[in-house]
């Protein structure tokens, strides 16, 4: 039987999983349905987001509020990639150190927007940040 703290923690966990699941499904939709190939930095972000969606789903199913211990590092790594991608997109990081190849999709091109101009790197960073905040709130509820 879960106490009130566990129940509120579970709802936070569910919210984190929904964010990760929606982000993962959206990334697949953008690539497979819209036909937009991901850039190198998008791939690195996906290597954090896709497993995060699975880990958080299993944790929700098992009501495992200790998930923050192993999900938080994934979210932080993804957020760091998303932050660097956002800085590249904004022009803060010079194009000369852009990690994308000349033949692949651009990390900062016009194709990096969705829904009428919302930059994908900014959206990814916001989602990773929201997941981090939710996991930290779960952590606070778990620790005495």
mmCIF file of C-alpha atoms in Angstrom:
data_model
loop_
_atom_site.group_PDB
_atom_site.id
_atom_site.type_symbol
_atom_site.label_atom_id
_atom_site.label_comp_id
_atom_site.label_asym_id
_atom_site.label_seq_id
_atom_site.Cartn_x
_atom_site.Cartn_y
_atom_site.Cartn_z
ATOM 1 C CA UNK A 1 0.000 0.000 0.000
ATOM 2 C CA UNK A 2 1.381 3.393 -1.014
ATOM 3 C CA UNK A 3 1.286 6.377 1.315
ATOM 4 C CA UNK A 4 0.391 9.901 0.167
ATOM 5 C CA UNK A 5 4.020 10.771 -0.602
ATOM 6 C CA UNK A 6 4.367 7.647 -2.744
ATOM 7 C CA UNK A 7 1.157 8.440 -4.628
ATOM 8 C CA UNK A 8 2.255 12.003 -5.405
ATOM 9 C CA UNK A 9 5.695 10.670 -6.377
ATOM 10 C CA UNK A 10 4.065 8.170 -8.717
ATOM 11 C CA UNK A 11 2.164 10.976 -10.473
ATOM 12 C CA UNK A 12 5.435 12.857 -10.927
ATOM 13 C CA UNK A 13 6.952 9.672 -12.330
ATOM 14 C CA UNK A 14 4.015 9.263 -14.700
ATOM 15 C CA UNK A 15 4.434 12.857 -15.904
ATOM 16 C CA UNK A 16 8.161 12.269 -16.540
ATOM 17 C CA UNK A 17 7.386 9.084 -18.467
ATOM 18 C CA UNK A 18 4.703 10.825 -20.554
ATOM 19 C CA UNK A 19 7.175 13.558 -21.516
ATOM 20 C CA UNK A 20 9.803 10.993 -22.489
ATOM 21 C CA UNK A 21 7.281 8.853 -24.383
ATOM 22 C CA UNK A 22 5.812 11.797 -26.301
ATOM 23 C CA UNK A 23 9.314 13.092 -27.136
ATOM 24 C CA UNK A 24 10.386 9.636 -28.361
ATOM 25 C CA UNK A 25 7.271 9.108 -30.457
ATOM 26 C CA UNK A 26 7.621 12.629 -31.865
ATOM 27 C CA UNK A 27 11.247 11.998 -32.847
ATOM 28 C CA UNK A 28 10.226 8.820 -34.639
ATOM 29 C CA UNK A 29 7.340 10.640 -36.339
ATOM 30 C CA UNK A 30 9.585 13.488 -37.503
ATOM 31 C CA UNK A 31 12.103 11.053 -38.931
ATOM 32 C CA UNK A 32 9.918 8.301 -40.351
ATOM 33 C CA UNK A 33 6.696 10.080 -41.338
ATOM 34 C CA UNK A 34 7.919 13.586 -42.130
ATOM 35 C CA UNK A 35 11.119 12.189 -43.644
ATOM 36 C CA UNK A 36 13.443 14.569 -41.815
ATOM 37 C CA UNK A 37 16.775 12.901 -41.145
ATOM 38 C CA UNK A 38 18.204 13.614 -37.697
ATOM 39 C CA UNK A 39 21.518 15.397 -37.391
ATOM 40 C CA UNK A 40 24.372 14.036 -35.289
ATOM 41 C CA UNK A 41 23.344 15.939 -32.165
ATOM 42 C CA UNK A 42 19.745 14.755 -32.570
ATOM 43 C CA UNK A 43 21.013 11.165 -32.608
ATOM 44 C CA UNK A 44 22.958 11.744 -29.394
ATOM 45 C CA UNK A 45 19.834 13.190 -27.752
ATOM 46 C CA UNK A 46 17.825 10.185 -28.907
ATOM 47 C CA UNK A 47 20.342 7.824 -27.288
ATOM 48 C CA UNK A 48 19.281 9.362 -23.981
ATOM 49 C CA UNK A 49 15.567 9.910 -24.598
ATOM 50 C CA UNK A 50 14.620 6.500 -26.029
ATOM 51 C CA UNK A 51 15.999 4.445 -23.117
ATOM 52 C CA UNK A 52 14.648 7.044 -20.690
ATOM 53 C CA UNK A 53 11.134 6.376 -22.008
ATOM 54 C CA UNK A 54 11.581 2.633 -21.431
ATOM 55 C CA UNK A 55 13.183 2.988 -17.991
ATOM 56 C CA UNK A 56 10.473 5.375 -16.790
ATOM 57 C CA UNK A 57 7.714 3.128 -18.179
ATOM 58 C CA UNK A 58 9.061 0.138 -16.246
ATOM 59 C CA UNK A 59 9.421 2.284 -13.119
ATOM 60 C CA UNK A 60 5.796 3.468 -13.453
ATOM 61 C CA UNK A 61 4.592 -0.106 -13.856
ATOM 62 C CA UNK A 62 6.524 -1.203 -10.759
ATOM 63 C CA UNK A 63 5.901 2.018 -8.791
ATOM 64 C CA UNK A 64 9.675 2.301 -8.428
ATOM 65 C CA UNK A 65 10.308 5.769 -7.094
ATOM 66 C CA UNK A 66 14.026 5.045 -6.785
ATOM 67 C CA UNK A 67 14.182 5.399 -10.584
ATOM 68 C CA UNK A 68 15.697 8.857 -10.192
ATOM 69 C CA UNK A 69 19.025 7.149 -9.381
ATOM 70 C CA UNK A 70 19.407 5.672 -12.844
ATOM 71 C CA UNK A 71 17.109 7.900 -14.927
ATOM 72 C CA UNK A 72 18.616 11.197 -13.804
ATOM 73 C CA UNK A 73 22.034 10.530 -15.418
ATOM 74 C CA UNK A 74 20.326 9.724 -18.740
ATOM 75 C CA UNK A 75 18.274 12.909 -18.560
ATOM 76 C CA UNK A 76 21.298 15.053 -17.664
ATOM 77 C CA UNK A 77 23.371 13.615 -20.520
ATOM 78 C CA UNK A 78 20.513 14.240 -22.950
ATOM 79 C CA UNK A 79 20.051 17.774 -21.610
ATOM 80 C CA UNK A 80 23.743 18.537 -22.124
ATOM 81 C CA UNK A 81 23.533 17.399 -25.748
ATOM 82 C CA UNK A 82 20.317 19.390 -26.209
ATOM 83 C CA UNK A 83 21.928 22.463 -24.636
ATOM 84 C CA UNK A 84 24.932 22.271 -26.948
ATOM 85 C CA UNK A 85 22.570 21.764 -29.900
ATOM 86 C CA UNK A 86 20.516 24.783 -28.789
ATOM 87 C CA UNK A 87 23.653 26.922 -28.481
ATOM 88 C CA UNK A 88 24.762 25.826 -31.942
ATOM 89 C CA UNK A 89 21.299 26.595 -33.328
ATOM 90 C CA UNK A 90 21.310 30.039 -31.675
ATOM 91 C CA UNK A 91 24.723 30.822 -33.138
ATOM 92 C CA UNK A 92 26.510 30.947 -29.782
ATOM 93 C CA UNK A 93 28.704 28.018 -30.805
ATOM 94 C CA UNK A 94 30.447 28.838 -34.088
ATOM 95 C CA UNK A 95 29.578 26.820 -37.183
ATOM 96 C CA UNK A 96 33.245 25.885 -37.582
ATOM 97 C CA UNK A 97 32.972 23.364 -34.738
ATOM 98 C CA UNK A 98 29.627 22.012 -35.926
ATOM 99 C CA UNK A 99 29.637 18.206 -35.456
ATOM 100 C CA UNK A 100 27.531 17.480 -38.532
ATOM 101 C CA UNK A 101 29.153 16.317 -41.734
ATOM 102 C CA UNK A 102 28.838 18.188 -45.002
ATOM 103 C CA UNK A 103 26.713 15.383 -46.454
ATOM 104 C CA UNK A 104 24.331 14.927 -43.502
ATOM 105 C CA UNK A 105 21.526 17.170 -42.275
ATOM 106 C CA UNK A 106 22.504 20.467 -40.704
ATOM 107 C CA UNK A 107 22.404 20.826 -36.921
ATOM 108 C CA UNK A 108 21.252 24.411 -37.231
ATOM 109 C CA UNK A 109 19.357 24.583 -40.511
ATOM 110 C CA UNK A 110 15.763 25.548 -41.213
ATOM 111 C CA UNK A 111 14.794 21.877 -41.001
ATOM 112 C CA UNK A 112 15.379 22.027 -37.256
ATOM 113 C CA UNK A 113 11.972 23.628 -36.628
ATOM 114 C CA UNK A 114 8.472 22.264 -36.181
ATOM 115 C CA UNK A 115 4.988 23.701 -35.652
ATOM 116 C CA UNK A 116 5.615 26.897 -37.544
ATOM 117 C CA UNK A 117 9.092 27.740 -36.326
ATOM 118 C CA UNK A 118 9.594 26.135 -32.900
ATOM 119 C CA UNK A 119 13.254 25.039 -32.871
ATOM 120 C CA UNK A 120 13.614 21.327 -32.123
ATOM 121 C CA UNK A 121 16.832 21.791 -30.111
ATOM 122 C CA UNK A 122 15.067 24.219 -27.738
ATOM 123 C CA UNK A 123 12.111 21.867 -27.399
ATOM 124 C CA UNK A 124 14.388 18.909 -26.632
ATOM 125 C CA UNK A 125 16.246 20.931 -24.005
ATOM 126 C CA UNK A 126 12.958 22.001 -22.398
ATOM 127 C CA UNK A 127 11.710 18.408 -22.242
ATOM 128 C CA UNK A 128 14.954 17.067 -20.768
ATOM 129 C CA UNK A 129 14.925 19.905 -18.227
ATOM 130 C CA UNK A 130 11.309 19.169 -17.251
ATOM 131 C CA UNK A 131 12.145 15.482 -16.791
ATOM 132 C CA UNK A 132 15.156 16.410 -14.639
ATOM 133 C CA UNK A 133 12.975 18.641 -12.460
ATOM 134 C CA UNK A 134 10.361 15.892 -12.058
ATOM 135 C CA UNK A 135 13.043 13.345 -11.130
ATOM 136 C CA UNK A 136 14.548 15.739 -8.586
ATOM 137 C CA UNK A 137 11.089 16.247 -7.057
ATOM 138 C CA UNK A 138 10.720 12.466 -6.802
ATOM 139 C CA UNK A 139 14.159 12.288 -5.186
ATOM 140 C CA UNK A 140 13.167 14.909 -2.623
ATOM 141 C CA UNK A 141 10.090 12.883 -1.702
ATOM 142 C CA UNK A 142 12.172 9.724 -1.316
ATOM 143 C CA UNK A 143 14.883 11.142 0.923
ATOM 144 C CA UNK A 144 14.119 11.858 4.584
#
